[in-house]
PDB file of C-alpha atoms in Angstrom:
ATOM      1  CA  GLY A  75      13.523   3.264  11.125  1.00 64.00           C
ATOM      2  CA  ALA A  76       9.852   3.019  10.344  1.00 77.00           C
ATOM      3  CA  VAL A  77       9.740  -0.700  10.828  1.00 87.00           C
ATOM      4  CA  VAL A  78       6.074  -2.237  11.422  1.00 90.00           C
ATOM      5  CA  SER A  79       5.664  -5.904  12.215  1.00 92.00           C
ATOM      6  CA  GLN A  80       2.783  -7.972  11.194  1.00 95.00           C
ATOM      7  CA  HIS A  81       1.936 -11.736  12.609  1.00 95.00           C
ATOM      8  CA  PRO A  82       1.065 -13.915  11.488  1.00 96.00           C
ATOM      9  CA  SER A  83       2.290 -13.982   8.066  1.00 94.00           C
ATOM     10  CA  ARG A  84       0.507 -17.009   7.104  1.00 96.00           C
ATOM     11  CA  VAL A  85      -2.680 -18.867   8.382  1.00 96.00           C
ATOM     12  CA  ILE A  86      -4.179 -21.674   7.271  1.00 96.00           C
ATOM     13  CA  CYS A  87      -7.445 -22.920   8.898  1.00 94.00           C
ATOM     14  CA  LYS A  88     -11.001 -24.491   8.421  1.00 95.00           C
ATOM     15  CA  SER A  89     -13.990 -22.423   7.322  1.00 96.00           C
ATOM     16  CA  GLY A  90     -16.222 -21.010  10.569  1.00 95.00           C
ATOM     17  CA  THR A  91     -12.847 -20.263  12.187  1.00 95.00           C
ATOM     18  CA  SER A  92     -11.890 -16.349  13.076  1.00 96.00           C
ATOM     19  CA  VAL A  93      -8.389 -15.356  12.910  1.00 97.00           C
ATOM     20  CA  LYS A  94      -6.816 -12.009  14.865  1.00 97.00           C
ATOM     21  CA  ILE A  95      -4.258 -10.370  12.713  1.00 97.00           C
ATOM     22  CA  GLU A  96      -1.931  -8.152  14.788  1.00 96.00           C
ATOM     23  CA  CYS A  97       0.223  -5.015  13.803  1.00 95.00           C
ATOM     24  CA  ARG A  98       2.532  -3.325  15.396  1.00 93.00           C
ATOM     25  CA  SER A  99       4.786  -0.226  14.687  1.00 89.00           C
ATOM     26  CA  LEU A 100       7.823  -1.036  16.114  1.00 90.00           C
ATOM     27  CA  ASP A 101      10.154   2.319  16.099  1.00 85.00           C
ATOM     28  CA  PHE A 102       7.692   4.656  15.894  1.00 84.00           C
ATOM     29  CA  GLN A 103       3.926   5.728  16.985  1.00 85.00           C
ATOM     30  CA  ALA A 104       1.153   5.029  14.554  1.00 83.00           C
ATOM     31  CA  THR A 105      -1.942   7.292  15.256  1.00 84.00           C
ATOM     32  CA  THR A 106      -3.397   5.698  12.074  1.00 88.00           C
ATOM     33  CA  MET A 107      -3.507   2.343  11.115  1.00 91.00           C
ATOM     34  CA  PHE A 108      -4.901   1.433   8.068  1.00 92.00           C
ATOM     35  CA  TRP A 109      -5.967  -2.326   6.821  1.00 95.00           C
ATOM     36  CA  TYR A 110      -5.953  -3.694   3.053  1.00 94.00           C
ATOM     37  CA  ARG A 111      -6.961  -6.561   1.747  1.00 95.00           C
ATOM     38  CA  GLN A 112      -5.079  -7.553  -1.591  1.00 91.00           C
ATOM     39  CA  PHE A 113      -6.395  -9.893  -4.135  1.00 89.00           C
ATOM     40  CA  PRO A 114      -4.149 -11.689  -6.713  1.00 84.00           C
ATOM     41  CA  LYS A 115      -2.867  -9.566  -9.514  1.00 79.00           C
ATOM     42  CA  GLN A 116      -4.761  -6.433  -8.123  1.00 83.00           C
ATOM     43  CA  SER A 117      -3.854  -3.489  -6.086  1.00 82.00           C
ATOM     44  CA  LEU A 118      -4.624  -2.981  -2.899  1.00 88.00           C
ATOM     45  CA  MET A 119      -8.008  -2.390  -1.554  1.00 91.00           C
ATOM     46  CA  LEU A 120      -8.504  -0.209   1.740  1.00 91.00           C
ATOM     47  CA  MET A 121     -11.173  -1.811   3.983  1.00 95.00           C
ATOM     48  CA  ALA A 122     -10.442   0.084   7.107  1.00 93.00           C
ATOM     49  CA  THR A 123      -9.065   3.063   9.080  1.00 91.00           C
ATOM     50  CA  SER A 124      -8.641   3.187  12.600  1.00 89.00           C
ATOM     51  CA  ASN A 125      -7.156   5.688  15.055  1.00 85.00           C
ATOM     52  CA  GLU A 126      -6.017   4.888  18.323  1.00 80.00           C
ATOM     53  CA  GLY A 127      -8.970   4.840  21.113  1.00 78.00           C
ATOM     54  CA  SER A 128     -11.462   5.203  18.812  1.00 82.00           C
ATOM     55  CA  LYS A 129     -13.641   3.326  16.492  1.00 86.00           C
ATOM     56  CA  ALA A 130     -12.541   1.993  12.929  1.00 90.00           C
ATOM     57  CA  THR A 131     -13.982   3.879  10.101  1.00 91.00           C
ATOM     58  CA  TYR A 132     -14.953   1.371   7.324  1.00 94.00           C
ATOM     59  CA  GLU A 133     -15.029   1.788   3.370  1.00 92.00           C
ATOM     60  CA  GLN A 134     -18.489   0.674   1.881  1.00 91.00           C
ATOM     61  CA  GLY A 135     -18.762  -2.839   1.279  1.00 92.00           C
ATOM     62  CA  VAL A 136     -16.965  -4.050   4.255  1.00 94.00           C
ATOM     63  CA  GLU A 137     -18.687  -5.688   6.934  1.00 93.00           C
ATOM     64  CA  LYS A 138     -17.673  -3.991  10.190  1.00 92.00           C
ATOM     65  CA  ASP A 139     -19.028  -7.199  12.562  1.00 94.00           C
ATOM     66  CA  LYS A 140     -16.832  -9.455  10.261  1.00 95.00           C
ATOM     67  CA  PHE A 141     -13.853  -7.721  10.376  1.00 96.00           C
ATOM     68  CA  LEU A 142     -13.301  -6.620  14.008  1.00 95.00           C
ATOM     69  CA  ILE A 143     -10.879  -3.688  14.496  1.00 93.00           C
ATOM     70  CA  ASN A 144      -8.886  -3.140  17.745  1.00 90.00           C
ATOM     71  CA  HIS A 145      -6.847  -0.063  17.830  1.00 88.00           C
ATOM     72  CA  ALA A 146      -5.814  -0.542  21.551  1.00 83.00           C
ATOM     73  CA  SER A 147      -2.579   1.672  21.479  1.00 87.00           C
ATOM     74  CA  LEU A 148      -0.519   3.930  19.433  1.00 87.00           C
ATOM     75  CA  THR A 149       1.794   0.839  18.672  1.00 90.00           C
ATOM     76  CA  LEU A 150      -0.979  -1.951  18.117  1.00 91.00           C
ATOM     77  CA  SER A 151      -3.960  -2.718  15.950  1.00 92.00           C
ATOM     78  CA  THR A 152      -5.537  -5.725  15.303  1.00 94.00           C
ATOM     79  CA  LEU A 153      -8.021  -7.220  12.737  1.00 96.00           C
ATOM     80  CA  THR A 154     -10.134 -10.194  13.434  1.00 97.00           C
ATOM     81  CA  VAL A 155     -11.601 -12.321  10.598  1.00 97.00           C
ATOM     82  CA  THR A 156     -14.727 -13.743  12.165  1.00 96.00           C
ATOM     83  CA  SER A 157     -16.017 -17.033  10.805  1.00 95.00           C
ATOM     84  CA  ALA A 158     -13.828 -16.943   7.990  1.00 95.00           C
ATOM     85  CA  HIS A 159     -15.071 -18.683   4.913  1.00 95.00           C
ATOM     86  CA  PRO A 160     -13.314 -19.583   1.800  1.00 95.00           C
ATOM     87  CA  GLU A 161     -13.820 -15.736   0.106  1.00 94.00           C
ATOM     88  CA  ASP A 162     -11.904 -14.168   2.567  1.00 95.00           C
ATOM     89  CA  SER A 163      -8.871 -16.234   1.717  1.00 95.00           C
ATOM     90  CA  SER A 164      -6.810 -13.008   0.683  1.00 95.00           C
ATOM     91  CA  PHE A 165      -3.454 -11.136   1.647  1.00 95.00           C
ATOM     92  CA  TYR A 166      -3.974  -8.529   4.543  1.00 96.00           C
ATOM     93  CA  ILE A 167      -1.960  -6.193   5.150  1.00 95.00           C
ATOM     94  CA  CYS A 168      -1.324  -3.074   7.780  1.00 94.00           C
ATOM     95  CA  GLY A 169      -0.061   0.218   7.144  1.00 92.00           C
ATOM     96  CA  CYS A 170       0.820   2.445   9.408  1.00 90.00           C
ATOM     97  CA  GLY A 171       0.716   6.290   9.520  1.00 85.00           C
ATOM     98  CA  SER A 172       2.290   8.957  12.188  1.00 80.00           C
ATOM     99  CA  GLY A 173       1.530  12.110  10.442  1.00 74.00           C
ATOM    100  CA  GLU A 174      -0.561  13.144   7.592  1.00 67.00           C
ATOM    101  CA  ALA A 175       2.482  14.541   5.731  1.00 65.00           C
ATOM    102  CA  GLN A 176       4.181  11.065   6.377  1.00 74.00           C
ATOM    103  CA  PRO A 177       3.838   7.985   3.973  1.00 79.00           C
ATOM    104  CA  GLN A 178       2.524   4.767   5.485  1.00 84.00           C
ATOM    105  CA  HIS A 179       4.390   1.845   6.272  1.00 89.00           C
ATOM    106  CA  PHE A 180       3.522  -1.426   6.018  1.00 91.00           C
ATOM    107  CA  GLY A 181       3.909  -4.728   7.852  1.00 90.00           C
ATOM    108  CA  ASP A 182       4.942  -7.849   5.768  1.00 90.00           C
ATOM    109  CA  GLY A 183       1.097  -9.006   5.521  1.00 93.00           C
ATOM    110  CA  THR A 184      -0.588 -12.262   6.477  1.00 96.00           C
ATOM    111  CA  ARG A 185      -1.642 -14.698   3.709  1.00 95.00           C
ATOM    112  CA  LEU A 186      -4.999 -16.390   4.698  1.00 96.00           C
ATOM    113  CA  SER A 187      -6.378 -19.228   3.426  1.00 96.00           C
ATOM    114  CA  ILE A 188      -9.543 -20.653   4.501  1.00 95.00           C
ATOM    115  CA  LEU A 189     -10.303 -24.164   3.277  1.00 93.00           C
TER     116      LEU A 189
ATOM    117  CA  GLY B 227     -14.734  10.073  -8.966  1.00 75.00           C
ATOM    118  CA  GLN B 228     -11.043   9.873  -8.277  1.00 83.00           C
ATOM    119  CA  ASN B 229      -8.940   7.863 -10.265  1.00 90.00           C
ATOM    120  CA  ILE B 230      -5.342   7.373 -10.783  1.00 95.00           C
ATOM    121  CA  ASP B 231      -3.775   6.095 -14.147  1.00 95.00           C
ATOM    122  CA  GLN B 232      -0.938   3.841 -14.684  1.00 96.00           C
ATOM    123  CA  PRO B 233       0.443   1.141 -16.971  1.00 97.00           C
ATOM    124  CA  THR B 234       0.010  -2.400 -16.488  1.00 95.00           C
ATOM    125  CA  GLU B 235       3.184  -3.767 -17.587  1.00 97.00           C
ATOM    126  CA  MET B 236       6.507  -2.712 -18.758  1.00 98.00           C
ATOM    127  CA  THR B 237       9.404  -4.384 -19.717  1.00 98.00           C
ATOM    128  CA  ALA B 238      13.119  -3.062 -19.918  1.00 97.00           C
ATOM    129  CA  THR B 239      16.599  -4.796 -19.982  1.00 97.00           C
ATOM    130  CA  GLU B 240      18.723  -4.816 -17.573  1.00 97.00           C
ATOM    131  CA  GLY B 241      20.771  -1.853 -16.650  1.00 97.00           C
ATOM    132  CA  ALA B 242      18.982   0.211 -18.689  1.00 98.00           C
ATOM    133  CA  ILE B 243      16.677   3.234 -17.802  1.00 98.00           C
ATOM    134  CA  VAL B 244      12.460   3.134 -17.624  1.00 98.00           C
ATOM    135  CA  GLN B 245      10.281   5.882 -16.780  1.00 98.00           C
ATOM    136  CA  ILE B 246       6.659   4.455 -15.342  1.00 98.00           C
ATOM    137  CA  ASN B 247       4.123   7.511 -15.431  1.00 98.00           C
ATOM    138  CA  CYS B 248       0.972   7.763 -13.347  1.00 98.00           C
ATOM    139  CA  THR B 249      -1.791  10.395 -14.024  1.00 98.00           C
ATOM    140  CA  TYR B 250      -4.275  11.292 -11.665  1.00 97.00           C
ATOM    141  CA  GLN B 251      -7.545  13.062 -10.752  1.00 96.00           C
ATOM    142  CA  THR B 252      -8.511  13.366  -7.370  1.00 94.00           C
ATOM    143  CA  SER B 253     -10.416  15.612  -4.727  1.00 91.00           C
ATOM    144  CA  GLY B 254      -7.862  17.857  -3.776  1.00 92.00           C
ATOM    145  CA  PHE B 255      -4.082  16.951  -3.654  1.00 94.00           C
ATOM    146  CA  ASN B 256      -1.675  16.303  -0.379  1.00 91.00           C
ATOM    147  CA  GLY B 257       1.196  14.501  -1.774  1.00 93.00           C
ATOM    148  CA  LEU B 258       1.968  11.576  -4.214  1.00 95.00           C
ATOM    149  CA  PHE B 259       3.874   8.554  -3.056  1.00 94.00           C
ATOM    150  CA  TRP B 260       5.205   5.485  -4.929  1.00 96.00           C
ATOM    151  CA  TYR B 261       5.446   1.871  -3.449  1.00 95.00           C
ATOM    152  CA  GLN B 262       7.204  -1.060  -5.008  1.00 96.00           C
ATOM    153  CA  GLN B 263       5.877  -4.432  -4.461  1.00 94.00           C
ATOM    154  CA  HIS B 264       7.619  -7.636  -4.941  1.00 93.00           C
ATOM    155  CA  ALA B 265       4.860 -10.419  -5.448  1.00 88.00           C
ATOM    156  CA  GLY B 266       3.846 -12.054  -2.468  1.00 85.00           C
ATOM    157  CA  GLU B 267       5.213  -8.787  -0.519  1.00 89.00           C
ATOM    158  CA  ALA B 268       3.865  -5.898   1.250  1.00 88.00           C
ATOM    159  CA  PRO B 269       4.558  -2.517  -0.523  1.00 91.00           C
ATOM    160  CA  THR B 270       7.784  -0.470   0.637  1.00 91.00           C
ATOM    161  CA  PHE B 271       8.061   3.235   0.244  1.00 90.00           C
ATOM    162  CA  LEU B 272      10.012   4.725  -2.202  1.00 94.00           C
ATOM    163  CA  SER B 273       9.202   8.313  -2.495  1.00 93.00           C
ATOM    164  CA  TYR B 274       7.245  11.209  -1.878  1.00 93.00           C
ATOM    165  CA  ASN B 275       6.482  14.319  -3.799  1.00 95.00           C
ATOM    166  CA  VAL B 276       4.773  17.104  -2.940  1.00 94.00           C
ATOM    167  CA  LEU B 277       5.943  19.964  -4.583  1.00 95.00           C
ATOM    168  CA  ASP B 278       6.780  20.124  -8.413  1.00 97.00           C
ATOM    169  CA  GLY B 279       9.890  19.088  -9.614  1.00 97.00           C
ATOM    170  CA  LEU B 280      12.336  16.231  -9.339  1.00 97.00           C
ATOM    171  CA  GLU B 281      13.106  14.151  -6.070  1.00 94.00           C
ATOM    172  CA  GLU B 282      16.243  11.793  -6.551  1.00 94.00           C
ATOM    173  CA  LYS B 283      17.087   8.857  -4.181  1.00 90.00           C
ATOM    174  CA  GLY B 284      20.058   6.849  -5.658  1.00 94.00           C
ATOM    175  CA  ARG B 285      18.605   5.049  -8.993  1.00 96.00           C
ATOM    176  CA  PHE B 286      15.277   5.772  -8.284  1.00 97.00           C
ATOM    177  CA  SER B 287      13.824   9.511  -9.222  1.00 97.00           C
ATOM    178  CA  SER B 288      10.273  10.380  -9.093  1.00 98.00           C
ATOM    179  CA  PHE B 289       8.816  14.061 -10.589  1.00 98.00           C
ATOM    180  CA  LEU B 290       5.707  15.497 -10.056  1.00 98.00           C
ATOM    181  CA  SER B 291       3.755  18.245 -11.822  1.00 98.00           C
ATOM    182  CA  ARG B 292       0.513  19.017  -9.967  1.00 97.00           C
ATOM    183  CA  SER B 293      -0.798  21.665 -12.701  1.00 96.00           C
ATOM    184  CA  LYS B 294      -1.088  18.414 -15.034  1.00 97.00           C
ATOM    185  CA  GLY B 295      -1.667  15.772 -12.488  1.00 97.00           C
ATOM    186  CA  TYR B 296       1.090  13.744 -13.464  1.00 97.00           C
ATOM    187  CA  SER B 297       3.821  12.067 -12.159  1.00 98.00           C
ATOM    188  CA  TYR B 298       6.720   9.556 -12.895  1.00 98.00           C
ATOM    189  CA  LEU B 299       9.044   7.275 -11.521  1.00 98.00           C
ATOM    190  CA  LEU B 300      12.355   6.438 -13.039  1.00 98.00           C
ATOM    191  CA  LEU B 301      14.559   3.674 -12.364  1.00 98.00           C
ATOM    192  CA  LYS B 302      18.614   3.723 -13.583  1.00 97.00           C
ATOM    193  CA  GLU B 303      20.675   0.991 -14.160  1.00 97.00           C
ATOM    194  CA  LEU B 304      18.139  -1.308 -13.782  1.00 98.00           C
ATOM    195  CA  GLN B 305      18.945  -4.403 -11.798  1.00 97.00           C
ATOM    196  CA  MET B 306      17.096  -7.806 -11.844  1.00 97.00           C
ATOM    197  CA  LYS B 307      15.936  -7.263  -8.516  1.00 96.00           C
ATOM    198  CA  ASP B 308      14.008  -4.072  -9.619  1.00 97.00           C
ATOM    199  CA  SER B 309      11.296  -6.628 -11.180  1.00 97.00           C
ATOM    200  CA  ALA B 310       8.159  -5.722  -9.483  1.00 97.00           C
ATOM    201  CA  SER B 311       5.008  -3.679  -9.524  1.00 96.00           C
ATOM    202  CA  TYR B 312       4.969   0.053  -8.933  1.00 97.00           C
ATOM    203  CA  LEU B 313       2.144   1.703  -7.173  1.00 96.00           C
ATOM    204  CA  CYS B 314       1.424   5.064  -7.468  1.00 96.00           C
ATOM    205  CA  ALA B 315      -1.076   6.443  -4.572  1.00 94.00           C
ATOM    206  CA  VAL B 316      -2.098  10.207  -4.215  1.00 94.00           C
ATOM    207  CA  ARG B 317      -3.304  11.706  -0.614  1.00 91.00           C
ATOM    208  CA  ASP B 318      -6.601  13.255  -1.213  1.00 89.00           C
ATOM    209  CA  SER B 319      -7.927  16.633   0.293  1.00 88.00           C
ATOM    210  CA  ASN B 320      -9.561  14.322   3.256  1.00 81.00           C
ATOM    211  CA  TYR B 321      -6.119  12.599   3.473  1.00 80.00           C
ATOM    212  CA  GLN B 322      -7.229   9.267   2.447  1.00 82.00           C
ATOM    213  CA  LEU B 323      -4.655   7.163   0.257  1.00 86.00           C
ATOM    214  CA  ILE B 324      -6.226   6.682  -3.156  1.00 89.00           C
ATOM    215  CA  TRP B 325      -4.187   3.729  -4.688  1.00 91.00           C
ATOM    216  CA  GLY B 326      -3.465   3.319  -8.192  1.00 92.00           C
ATOM    217  CA  ALA B 327      -3.570  -0.516 -10.072  1.00 91.00           C
ATOM    218  CA  GLY B 328       0.093  -0.673 -10.072  1.00 94.00           C
ATOM    219  CA  THR B 329       2.636  -1.248 -13.100  1.00 96.00           C
ATOM    220  CA  LYS B 330       3.995  -4.685 -13.264  1.00 96.00           C
ATOM    221  CA  LEU B 331       7.484  -4.186 -13.967  1.00 98.00           C
ATOM    222  CA  ILE B 332       9.506  -7.043 -16.035  1.00 98.00           C
ATOM    223  CA  ILE B 333      13.276  -7.000 -16.118  1.00 98.00           C
ATOM    224  CA  LYS B 334      15.127  -8.990 -19.232  1.00 96.00           C
ATOM    225  CA  PRO B 335      18.886  -9.811 -18.997  1.00 94.00           C
TER     226      PRO B 335
END
């Protein structure tokens, strides 16, 4: 159980492109979804937290107009990196939570490379 | 501020036992998690402790002492595939997950 699907797994695109990443909880309802970014040899950095049907809560320093999050249902959240630039190149991971006492389960991550 | 400390890197021998420590100072406590992360992959859940004591799950065990703000992950009968980073994370009073920087475990034959 607790399977999270994240798509695409890898994106290579030109600077200025917008990239959409999907995160789906396949066998449970994710009341809360978390979006992380991880640079090489560093730990996870939380970007934002979203609850189904409400606006995402962004961490300090994360631009909400650049990283658009939509949590359309209890099984789907999307992160759109708008007008991506090379400094946005990173490993993006979604985490899904089904309750306060439950662990987060992660998608396989999306490696984004902006040329 | 909130802080989680764990060693940056550890080395152990195949077949041996290794203990990875984690100390934390957080605003409240609502559970401690250990995750395993192989290079280039997302973390996978290993264990959850919310009460003091030892939780055993196969070759992996996790211990918690809330009064000391301390946990450890114990890995027995080490295998080469256990080479990975191990992340300690604490859920604070707001149920926000605070992450440690991870311990890179290197297993040698």
